[in-house]
Short mmCIF file of C-alpha atoms and ligand atoms in Angstrom, two decimals:
data_model
loop_
_atom_site.label_atom_id
_atom_site.label_comp_id
_atom_site.label_asym_id
_atom_site.label_seq_id
_atom_site.Cartn_x
_atom_site.Cartn_y
_atom_site.Cartn_z
CA MET A 1 -22.75 -30.27 -7.24
CA SER A 2 -20.77 -28.11 -4.86
CA ARG A 3 -18.26 -25.56 -6.18
CA LEU A 4 -14.56 -26.34 -6.17
CA ALA A 5 -12.20 -25.70 -3.25
CA GLN A 6 -14.70 -25.81 -0.38
CA THR A 7 -13.29 -26.18 3.13
CA ALA A 8 -15.07 -28.31 5.72
CA GLY A 9 -15.27 -27.37 9.38
CA LEU A 10 -14.99 -23.58 9.20
CA THR A 11 -16.48 -21.50 12.00
CA ASP A 12 -19.20 -18.90 11.36
CA VAL A 13 -16.60 -16.16 11.83
CA GLN A 14 -14.26 -17.72 9.25
CA GLN A 15 -17.12 -18.09 6.78
CA GLU A 16 -18.16 -14.47 7.28
CA ILE A 17 -14.60 -13.19 6.77
CA LEU A 18 -14.22 -15.27 3.61
CA SER A 19 -17.50 -14.18 2.13
CA THR A 20 -16.60 -10.50 2.78
CA VAL A 21 -13.20 -10.97 1.13
CA ARG A 22 -14.70 -12.82 -1.84
CA ASP A 23 -17.22 -10.04 -2.34
CA PHE A 24 -14.43 -7.44 -2.19
CA VAL A 25 -12.38 -9.43 -4.72
CA ASP A 26 -15.31 -9.75 -7.15
CA LYS A 27 -16.29 -6.08 -6.91
CA GLU A 28 -13.04 -4.20 -6.28
CA ILE A 29 -10.18 -6.34 -7.60
CA ILE A 30 -11.19 -8.45 -10.61
CA PRO A 31 -12.68 -5.55 -12.63
CA VAL A 32 -9.46 -3.46 -12.42
CA ALA A 33 -6.67 -6.03 -11.96
CA THR A 34 -5.66 -6.57 -15.58
CA GLN A 35 -5.64 -2.85 -16.44
CA LEU A 36 -3.52 -1.98 -13.41
CA GLU A 37 -1.20 -4.92 -14.08
CA HIS A 38 -0.62 -3.89 -17.68
CA ARG A 39 0.27 -0.39 -16.46
CA ASP A 40 2.46 -1.85 -13.65
CA GLU A 41 0.52 0.45 -11.33
CA TYR A 42 0.48 0.07 -7.55
CA PRO A 43 -3.08 -0.80 -6.43
CA THR A 44 -3.41 2.04 -3.90
CA GLU A 45 -7.23 1.96 -3.69
CA ILE A 46 -7.30 -1.81 -3.27
CA VAL A 47 -4.73 -1.57 -0.46
CA GLU A 48 -6.85 1.10 1.26
CA GLY A 49 -9.85 -1.25 0.95
CA LEU A 50 -7.87 -4.10 2.50
CA LYS A 51 -6.93 -1.80 5.39
CA GLU A 52 -10.61 -0.94 5.95
CA LEU A 53 -11.48 -4.63 6.00
CA GLY A 54 -8.82 -5.07 8.71
CA LEU A 55 -6.88 -7.55 6.58
CA PHE A 56 -3.45 -6.18 7.53
CA GLY A 57 -4.24 -7.26 11.09
CA LEU A 58 -5.86 -10.59 10.24
CA MET A 59 -3.32 -12.80 12.03
CA ILE A 60 -2.06 -10.23 14.54
CA PRO A 61 -3.28 -11.05 18.09
CA GLU A 62 -6.31 -9.09 19.37
CA GLU A 63 -4.27 -7.64 22.26
CA TYR A 64 -2.29 -5.72 19.60
CA GLY A 65 -5.39 -4.57 17.73
CA GLY A 66 -5.55 -7.36 15.14
CA LEU A 67 -8.26 -9.92 14.45
CA GLY A 68 -6.23 -12.78 15.95
CA GLU A 69 -7.25 -15.20 13.21
CA SER A 70 -5.52 -18.48 12.37
CA LEU A 71 -3.10 -19.26 9.55
CA LEU A 72 -5.94 -21.20 7.92
CA THR A 73 -8.21 -18.13 7.80
CA TYR A 74 -5.32 -16.12 6.42
CA ALA A 75 -4.50 -18.75 3.77
CA LEU A 76 -8.12 -18.95 2.64
CA CYS A 77 -8.24 -15.14 2.34
CA VAL A 78 -5.01 -15.20 0.33
CA GLU A 79 -6.54 -17.82 -1.98
CA GLU A 80 -9.53 -15.54 -2.61
CA ILE A 81 -7.33 -12.48 -3.16
CA ALA A 82 -5.00 -14.31 -5.56
CA ARG A 83 -8.07 -15.46 -7.48
CA GLY A 84 -8.59 -11.75 -8.11
CA TRP A 85 -4.98 -10.65 -8.61
CA MET A 86 -1.87 -12.47 -7.43
CA SER A 87 0.11 -9.24 -6.86
CA VAL A 88 -2.28 -8.12 -4.11
CA SER A 89 -1.64 -11.33 -2.18
CA GLY A 90 2.10 -10.51 -2.46
CA ILE A 91 1.48 -7.16 -0.79
CA ILE A 92 0.14 -8.84 2.34
CA ASN A 93 2.51 -11.84 2.30
CA THR A 94 5.72 -10.16 3.45
CA HIS A 95 3.71 -8.01 5.88
CA PHE A 96 2.46 -11.16 7.59
CA ILE A 97 5.80 -12.93 7.56
CA VAL A 98 7.29 -9.98 9.47
CA ALA A 99 4.27 -9.69 11.82
CA TYR A 100 4.47 -13.43 12.49
CA MET A 101 8.22 -13.27 13.18
CA LEU A 102 7.64 -10.39 15.60
CA LYS A 103 4.82 -12.25 17.33
CA GLN A 104 6.86 -15.45 17.69
CA HIS A 105 10.34 -14.08 18.30
CA GLY A 106 10.15 -10.34 19.10
CA THR A 107 10.90 -8.77 22.48
CA GLN A 108 7.89 -7.31 24.33
CA GLU A 109 9.05 -3.81 23.41
CA GLN A 110 9.32 -4.78 19.70
CA LYS A 111 5.81 -6.29 19.73
CA ASP A 112 4.36 -3.23 21.51
CA THR A 113 6.10 -0.86 19.11
CA PHE A 114 5.25 -2.50 15.79
CA LEU A 115 2.29 -4.89 15.98
CA PRO A 116 -0.50 -2.35 16.73
CA ARG A 117 0.61 -0.14 13.82
CA MET A 118 1.06 -3.19 11.58
CA ALA A 119 -2.50 -4.30 12.40
CA LEU A 120 -3.75 -0.96 11.06
CA GLY A 121 -1.54 -1.18 7.97
CA GLU A 122 0.30 1.99 9.04
CA VAL A 123 3.57 0.05 9.31
CA ARG A 124 3.99 -2.33 6.36
CA GLY A 125 6.49 -5.18 6.39
CA ALA A 126 9.01 -6.59 3.91
CA PHE A 127 11.50 -9.38 4.50
CA SER A 128 14.93 -9.71 3.02
CA MET A 129 17.09 -12.81 2.82
CA SER A 130 18.10 -13.01 -0.86
CA GLU A 131 21.20 -11.29 -2.24
CA PRO A 132 22.44 -10.84 -5.82
CA ALA A 133 24.63 -13.96 -5.51
CA LEU A 134 22.22 -16.20 -3.60
CA GLY A 135 18.61 -17.15 -3.05
CA SER A 136 18.37 -20.88 -2.36
CA ASP A 137 21.67 -21.05 -0.48
CA VAL A 138 20.84 -18.80 2.48
CA SER A 139 23.97 -19.95 4.35
CA ALA A 140 26.09 -18.00 1.84
CA ILE A 141 24.75 -14.59 2.93
CA SER A 142 27.51 -11.97 2.93
CA SER A 143 25.69 -8.85 4.23
CA LYS A 144 27.14 -8.08 7.63
CA GLY A 145 26.15 -6.40 10.89
CA VAL A 146 29.03 -5.33 13.16
CA LYS A 147 28.51 -4.10 16.73
CA ASP A 148 29.64 -0.55 17.44
CA GLY A 149 28.72 0.58 20.98
CA ASP A 150 24.91 0.54 21.31
CA GLU A 151 24.46 0.15 17.59
CA TYR A 152 25.12 -2.23 14.73
CA VAL A 153 26.60 -1.05 11.45
CA LEU A 154 25.13 -2.90 8.45
CA ASN A 155 26.78 -3.26 5.06
CA GLY A 156 25.78 -5.31 2.04
CA GLN A 157 23.43 -5.64 -0.88
CA LYS A 158 20.07 -7.39 -0.83
CA MET A 159 17.99 -8.51 -3.82
CA TRP A 160 14.37 -9.25 -4.69
CA LEU A 161 12.54 -7.52 -1.85
CA THR A 162 8.81 -7.80 -2.42
CA ASN A 163 7.35 -4.50 -1.15
CA GLY A 164 10.88 -3.09 -0.88
CA GLY A 165 9.68 0.41 -1.80
CA SER A 166 6.25 0.50 -0.17
CA SER A 167 7.23 -1.07 3.18
CA THR A 168 8.36 0.87 6.24
CA LEU A 169 9.78 -2.04 8.26
CA VAL A 170 12.17 -4.56 6.73
CA ALA A 171 13.38 -7.73 8.48
CA VAL A 172 16.91 -8.03 7.08
CA LEU A 173 19.02 -11.18 7.54
CA CYS A 174 22.75 -10.49 7.99
CA ARG A 175 25.79 -12.30 9.24
CA SER A 176 26.90 -11.04 12.69
CA ASP A 177 30.19 -12.24 14.12
CA GLU A 178 29.77 -10.73 17.58
CA GLY A 179 29.63 -13.56 20.14
CA HIS A 180 30.08 -16.13 17.35
CA PRO A 181 33.76 -16.97 16.89
CA GLU A 182 35.32 -17.78 13.55
CA GLY A 183 34.27 -21.25 12.48
CA THR A 184 30.71 -21.04 13.90
CA ALA A 185 28.25 -22.76 11.54
CA PRO A 186 26.84 -20.14 9.14
CA HIS A 187 23.25 -20.61 10.28
CA LYS A 188 24.27 -19.97 13.90
CA SER A 189 25.89 -16.62 13.14
CA MET A 190 22.98 -14.92 11.42
CA THR A 191 20.84 -12.19 12.88
CA THR A 192 17.56 -10.58 11.83
CA PHE A 193 17.66 -6.78 12.06
CA LEU A 194 14.42 -4.77 12.13
CA VAL A 195 15.14 -1.88 9.81
CA GLU A 196 12.70 1.05 9.89
CA LYS A 197 12.62 3.32 6.87
CA GLU A 198 10.53 5.74 4.87
CA ALA A 199 8.45 4.31 2.02
CA GLY A 200 9.76 5.25 -1.41
CA PHE A 201 12.91 5.02 -3.50
CA GLY A 202 16.41 6.49 -3.32
CA GLU A 203 18.21 7.11 0.00
CA VAL A 204 15.28 6.38 2.35
CA ARG A 205 17.40 6.85 5.47
CA PRO A 206 21.13 7.55 5.93
CA GLY A 207 23.07 4.49 4.75
CA LEU A 208 20.04 2.78 3.16
CA THR A 209 19.13 3.00 -0.53
CA ILE A 210 16.22 1.40 -2.41
CA PRO A 211 17.34 1.95 -6.00
CA GLY A 212 14.02 1.47 -7.84
CA LYS A 213 11.58 -1.18 -9.06
CA ILE A 214 12.88 -4.27 -10.84
CA ASP A 215 11.09 -4.63 -14.20
CA LYS A 216 9.40 -8.08 -14.15
CA MET A 217 7.57 -10.30 -16.66
CA GLY A 218 4.56 -10.61 -14.35
CA TYR A 219 3.59 -10.03 -10.71
CA LYS A 220 3.43 -6.38 -11.64
CA GLY A 221 1.90 -3.58 -9.60
CA VAL A 222 3.64 -4.79 -6.44
CA ASP A 223 7.16 -3.33 -6.14
CA THR A 224 10.15 -5.68 -6.06
CA THR A 225 13.47 -4.00 -5.32
CA GLU A 226 17.09 -4.21 -4.29
CA LEU A 227 18.25 -2.82 -0.93
CA ILE A 228 21.71 -1.39 -0.40
CA MET A 229 23.18 -0.92 3.07
CA ASP A 230 26.27 1.28 3.29
CA GLY A 231 27.15 1.99 6.91
CA LEU A 232 23.50 1.75 7.98
CA ARG A 233 23.32 2.25 11.77
CA ILE A 234 20.70 0.23 13.68
CA PRO A 235 20.15 0.48 17.47
CA ALA A 236 20.92 -2.74 19.35
CA ASN A 237 17.26 -3.00 20.46
CA ARG A 238 16.32 -3.62 16.83
CA VAL A 239 17.90 -7.09 16.78
CA LEU A 240 14.83 -9.33 16.48
CA GLY A 241 14.31 -11.02 19.85
CA GLY A 242 17.24 -9.12 21.35
CA THR A 243 19.79 -11.90 20.77
CA THR A 244 22.14 -12.29 17.82
CA GLY A 245 22.70 -15.65 16.11
CA ARG A 246 18.98 -16.58 15.94
CA GLY A 247 18.24 -15.02 12.56
CA PHE A 248 18.36 -18.14 10.39
CA TYR A 249 15.82 -20.00 12.57
CA GLN A 250 13.56 -16.94 12.83
CA MET A 251 13.55 -16.50 9.05
CA MET A 252 12.91 -20.20 8.37
CA ASP A 253 9.95 -20.07 10.78
CA GLY A 254 8.61 -17.05 8.89
CA VAL A 255 9.17 -18.73 5.54
CA GLU A 256 6.90 -21.64 6.62
CA VAL A 257 4.08 -19.09 6.83
CA GLY A 258 5.21 -17.69 3.48
CA ARG A 259 5.14 -21.16 1.89
CA VAL A 260 1.54 -21.67 2.93
CA ASN A 261 0.83 -18.24 1.46
CA VAL A 262 2.44 -19.17 -1.87
CA ALA A 263 0.53 -22.48 -1.93
CA ALA A 264 -2.69 -20.52 -1.32
CA ARG A 265 -1.79 -18.13 -4.11
CA GLY A 266 -1.27 -21.08 -6.45
CA CYS A 267 -4.74 -22.37 -5.48
CA GLY A 268 -6.34 -18.98 -6.09
CA VAL A 269 -4.71 -18.38 -9.49
CA ALA A 270 -5.56 -21.95 -10.58
CA GLN A 271 -9.18 -21.48 -9.53
CA ARG A 272 -9.45 -18.30 -11.57
CA ALA A 273 -7.85 -20.04 -14.58
CA PHE A 274 -10.40 -22.84 -14.24
CA GLU A 275 -13.27 -20.33 -14.05
CA LEU A 276 -12.02 -18.58 -17.18
CA GLY A 277 -11.49 -21.87 -19.04
CA VAL A 278 -14.84 -23.45 -18.16
CA SER A 279 -16.67 -20.26 -19.12
CA TYR A 280 -14.87 -19.77 -22.43
CA ALA A 281 -15.30 -23.45 -23.36
CA GLN A 282 -19.09 -23.06 -23.21
CA GLN A 283 -19.09 -19.96 -25.41
CA ARG A 284 -16.64 -20.80 -28.19
CA GLN A 285 -18.08 -22.91 -31.02
CA THR A 286 -16.08 -25.14 -33.36
CA PHE A 287 -17.38 -27.80 -35.73
CA GLY A 288 -20.96 -26.84 -34.92
CA LYS A 289 -20.91 -27.10 -31.12
CA PRO A 290 -19.40 -25.42 -28.05
CA ILE A 291 -15.83 -26.66 -27.55
CA ALA A 292 -16.88 -27.84 -24.04
CA GLN A 293 -18.82 -30.57 -25.86
CA HIS A 294 -15.62 -31.97 -27.40
CA GLN A 295 -14.35 -34.73 -25.15
CA ALA A 296 -10.74 -33.53 -25.34
CA ILE A 297 -11.78 -30.20 -23.82
CA GLN A 298 -13.95 -31.89 -21.18
CA PHE A 299 -10.96 -34.01 -20.19
CA LYS A 300 -8.88 -30.85 -19.79
CA LEU A 301 -11.57 -29.32 -17.56
CA ALA A 302 -11.71 -32.53 -15.52
CA GLU A 303 -7.94 -32.52 -15.03
CA MET A 304 -7.90 -28.83 -14.14
CA ALA A 305 -10.68 -29.19 -11.55
CA THR A 306 -9.02 -32.23 -9.99
CA LYS A 307 -5.76 -30.29 -9.61
CA VAL A 308 -7.58 -27.32 -8.06
CA GLU A 309 -9.19 -29.66 -5.50
CA ALA A 310 -5.98 -31.53 -4.66
CA ALA A 311 -3.91 -28.36 -4.22
CA HIS A 312 -6.58 -26.78 -2.02
CA ALA A 313 -6.74 -29.86 0.23
CA MET A 314 -2.96 -29.92 0.72
CA MET A 315 -2.79 -26.19 1.39
CA VAL A 316 -5.55 -26.43 4.03
CA ASN A 317 -3.76 -29.40 5.64
CA ALA A 318 -0.47 -27.45 5.86
CA ALA A 319 -2.18 -24.41 7.42
CA ARG A 320 -4.06 -26.55 9.96
CA LYS A 321 -0.84 -28.32 10.97
CA LYS A 322 0.90 -25.03 11.75
CA ASP A 323 -2.21 -23.77 13.59
CA SER A 324 -2.07 -26.86 15.80
CA GLY A 325 1.35 -25.70 16.98
CA GLU A 326 3.19 -28.52 15.24
CA ARG A 327 6.14 -28.24 12.88
CA ASN A 328 4.72 -28.08 9.32
CA ASP A 329 7.79 -27.86 7.10
CA LEU A 330 6.93 -31.18 5.38
CA GLU A 331 3.29 -30.25 4.76
CA ALA A 332 4.10 -26.66 3.76
CA GLY A 333 6.84 -27.85 1.40
CA MET A 334 4.52 -30.42 -0.22
CA ALA A 335 1.64 -27.93 -0.50
CA LYS A 336 3.87 -25.22 -1.96
CA TYR A 337 5.45 -27.62 -4.44
CA LEU A 338 2.21 -29.21 -5.61
CA ALA A 339 0.08 -26.03 -5.68
CA SER A 340 2.64 -24.07 -7.70
CA GLU A 341 3.23 -26.87 -10.23
CA TYR A 342 -0.52 -27.53 -10.61
CA CYS A 343 -1.18 -23.82 -10.90
CA LYS A 344 1.23 -23.57 -13.84
CA GLU A 345 -0.45 -26.59 -15.50
CA VAL A 346 -4.02 -25.41 -14.94
CA VAL A 347 -3.16 -21.95 -16.27
CA GLU A 348 -1.53 -23.50 -19.32
CA ASP A 349 -4.64 -25.63 -20.00
CA ALA A 350 -6.95 -22.61 -19.63
CA PHE A 351 -4.64 -20.74 -22.01
CA ARG A 352 -4.88 -23.56 -24.58
CA ILE A 353 -8.70 -23.62 -24.25
CA HIS A 354 -8.71 -19.94 -25.23
CA GLY A 355 -6.98 -20.74 -28.54
CA GLY A 356 -5.47 -17.64 -30.18
CA TYR A 357 -7.43 -15.30 -27.91
CA GLY A 358 -5.38 -16.47 -24.93
CA PHE A 359 -2.47 -14.69 -26.54
CA SER A 360 -4.34 -11.39 -26.64
CA LYS A 361 -3.88 -8.92 -23.78
CA GLU A 362 -7.65 -8.41 -23.85
CA TYR A 363 -8.14 -11.75 -22.13
CA GLU A 364 -7.38 -12.20 -18.43
CA ILE A 365 -5.66 -15.55 -18.99
CA GLU A 366 -2.72 -13.69 -20.61
CA ARG A 367 -1.98 -12.06 -17.24
CA LEU A 368 -2.32 -15.33 -15.33
CA TYR A 369 0.06 -16.98 -17.78
CA ARG A 370 2.78 -14.47 -16.85
CA GLU A 371 2.00 -14.65 -13.11
CA ALA A 372 2.08 -18.41 -12.51
CA PRO A 373 5.88 -18.88 -12.97
CA MET A 374 6.70 -16.62 -10.03
CA LEU A 375 5.08 -19.17 -7.73
CA LEU A 376 7.56 -21.80 -8.93
CA ILE A 377 10.41 -19.64 -7.56
CA GLY A 378 9.20 -17.51 -4.59
CA GLU A 379 9.67 -18.86 -1.02
CA GLY A 380 11.99 -21.55 -2.35
CA THR A 381 12.06 -23.25 -5.75
CA ALA A 382 10.58 -26.68 -6.49
CA GLU A 383 14.03 -28.24 -6.07
CA ILE A 384 14.41 -26.69 -2.62
CA GLN A 385 10.93 -27.90 -1.58
CA LYS A 386 11.87 -31.41 -2.73
CA MET A 387 15.09 -31.26 -0.71
CA ILE A 388 13.09 -30.31 2.42
CA ILE A 389 10.47 -33.00 1.75
CA GLY A 390 13.11 -35.65 1.05
CA ARG A 391 15.09 -34.90 4.22
CA ARG A 392 11.98 -34.98 6.39
CA LEU A 393 10.85 -38.28 4.85
CA LEU A 394 14.20 -39.84 5.65
CA GLU A 395 13.89 -38.61 9.25
CA GLU A 396 10.44 -40.15 9.58
CA TYR A 397 11.26 -43.41 7.78
CA ARG A 398 14.80 -43.93 9.14
CA LEU A 399 15.70 -47.62 9.24
CA GLN A 400 16.13 -48.88 12.79
CA GLY A 401 19.10 -50.93 13.95
C1 LIG B 501 9.32 -11.73 -7.95
C2 LIG B 501 10.19 -12.23 -6.85
C3 LIG B 501 9.98 -11.78 -5.55
C4 LIG B 501 10.83 -12.21 -4.52
N1 LIG B 501 10.65 -11.72 -3.24
C5 LIG B 501 11.57 -12.01 -2.27
C6 LIG B 501 11.49 -11.39 -0.98
O1 LIG B 501 10.54 -10.65 -0.67
N2 LIG B 501 12.49 -11.60 -0.08
C7 LIG B 501 13.55 -12.43 -0.37
O2 LIG B 501 14.41 -12.60 0.48
N3 LIG B 501 13.64 -13.05 -1.58
C8 LIG B 501 12.68 -12.85 -2.53
N4 LIG B 501 12.77 -13.45 -3.77
C9 LIG B 501 13.92 -14.31 -4.06
C10 LIG B 501 13.55 -15.79 -4.15
O3 LIG B 501 13.30 -16.29 -2.88
C11 LIG B 501 14.72 -16.47 -4.87
O4 LIG B 501 14.73 -16.03 -6.21
C12 LIG B 501 14.59 -17.98 -4.81
O5 LIG B 501 14.78 -18.44 -3.50
C13 LIG B 501 15.61 -18.67 -5.74
O6 LIG B 501 16.88 -18.17 -5.55
P1 LIG B 501 17.78 -17.70 -6.79
O7 LIG B 501 16.93 -16.82 -7.64
O8 LIG B 501 19.03 -17.14 -6.25
O9 LIG B 501 18.06 -19.02 -7.59
P2 LIG B 501 19.31 -20.01 -7.31
O10 LIG B 501 19.39 -20.32 -5.86
O11 LIG B 501 20.51 -19.45 -7.97
O12 LIG B 501 18.83 -21.32 -8.10
C14 LIG B 501 18.93 -21.42 -9.51
C15 LIG B 501 18.40 -22.79 -9.92
O13 LIG B 501 19.20 -23.83 -9.31
C16 LIG B 501 18.37 -24.69 -8.54
N5 LIG B 501 19.13 -25.11 -7.35
C17 LIG B 501 19.75 -24.33 -6.42
N6 LIG B 501 20.36 -25.08 -5.49
C18 LIG B 501 20.07 -26.39 -5.81
C19 LIG B 501 20.38 -27.63 -5.19
N7 LIG B 501 21.08 -27.72 -4.04
N8 LIG B 501 19.95 -28.77 -5.80
C20 LIG B 501 19.20 -28.71 -6.94
N9 LIG B 501 18.87 -27.54 -7.56
C21 LIG B 501 19.29 -26.40 -6.99
C22 LIG B 501 17.16 -23.85 -8.16
O14 LIG B 501 16.04 -24.67 -7.85
C23 LIG B 501 16.97 -23.06 -9.44
O15 LIG B 501 16.29 -23.86 -10.38
C24 LIG B 501 11.89 -13.11 -4.80
C25 LIG B 501 12.07 -13.57 -6.12
C26 LIG B 501 11.23 -13.15 -7.12
C27 LIG B 501 11.47 -13.63 -8.53
#
């Protein structure tokens, strides 16, 4: 029998990259992940290892010093990394959303300035849409950028920035009225600003404060922060793509990449939960035999494995669609929705298989149990995915006449 979550049709290069990443995950991530997570410690050595492997440049075009790989290769690497520790996949997610947005929408000068250093991991990206009063409803953004000579002055408060402290380049979505008269639709008056900053906390540049890490139930190690702009001055050439009013579309394009990433993370965490469950079930004895020999437990394993396979297939399909140059919001929404729901269910089943030991911090499943819920929320909740899926279905299946 072949192992779960195999992908047909990969090139030799893709297979080599994946086997290198899997080896790195098994040797450098899995043995230390739970300890670091319990201490909420940033995985500095792991990040250095990822840099050496060239993973920060995986999807950045070769002309800018990256590996120029596809979204599929990236998603399969994310799946492997999340199998080791979901937080590490979060560290590269926002980096790639920003690199992708620069590649697709940046001016030549912006690409030349940032992409080569992003490929090396010297510049690390974060992206910021959410605010304290909104996450799903992006059109309600109140942070504002106002033109002042050759600069924009930014004011407002942002929330939930993954890598907010460790990043040095943040793509920040603000409202910008300039050129967009009163009454313009909200999504047509938003602009993405490329905000450079020092890594760290406190006032990281004049007018920009990163207050500190938000204390979370899981997804620890990676820093999640607020961002406060108080008269932050940004040169006009740091408007992404050089034109205001395009920010909403640029961010939504980036989020499609992020949704594939979250789906891949769900696949990776579910795979690890399955591995832990199937292993434990063959070791633990009750009523004179390993619990794996009780049919109820075998049924659980069967359900878990089927969910791992289904989620993987949908995630691969969504990545391949985007790689083909086609719109993939339907496929990415479906993959993100299904993979995150299945991940939660597979983790819960693996937890139940562990009996009381699943509740002990000595067992890895305890960490996975606290990590899985984040995937239900990040890059758009299940309800938001269903809204996107539903709208697209009605477009495709519109009644004629
Ligand atoms: C750990 C973590 C990291 C994050 N990282 C980032 C990041 O890097 N950058 C960033 O910009 N954001 C980030 N986010 C924010 C994340 O994208 C939002 O939390 C998410 O989009 C949900 O928004 P909200 O929390 O404001 O919930 P709300 O929008 O307030 O939603 C609350 C509930 O209402 C439901 N709901 C909302 N509207 C509708 C509707 N129309 N119909 C039906 N149900 C609805 C939602 O599904 C949810 O169940 C992060 C969040 C977390 C927890």
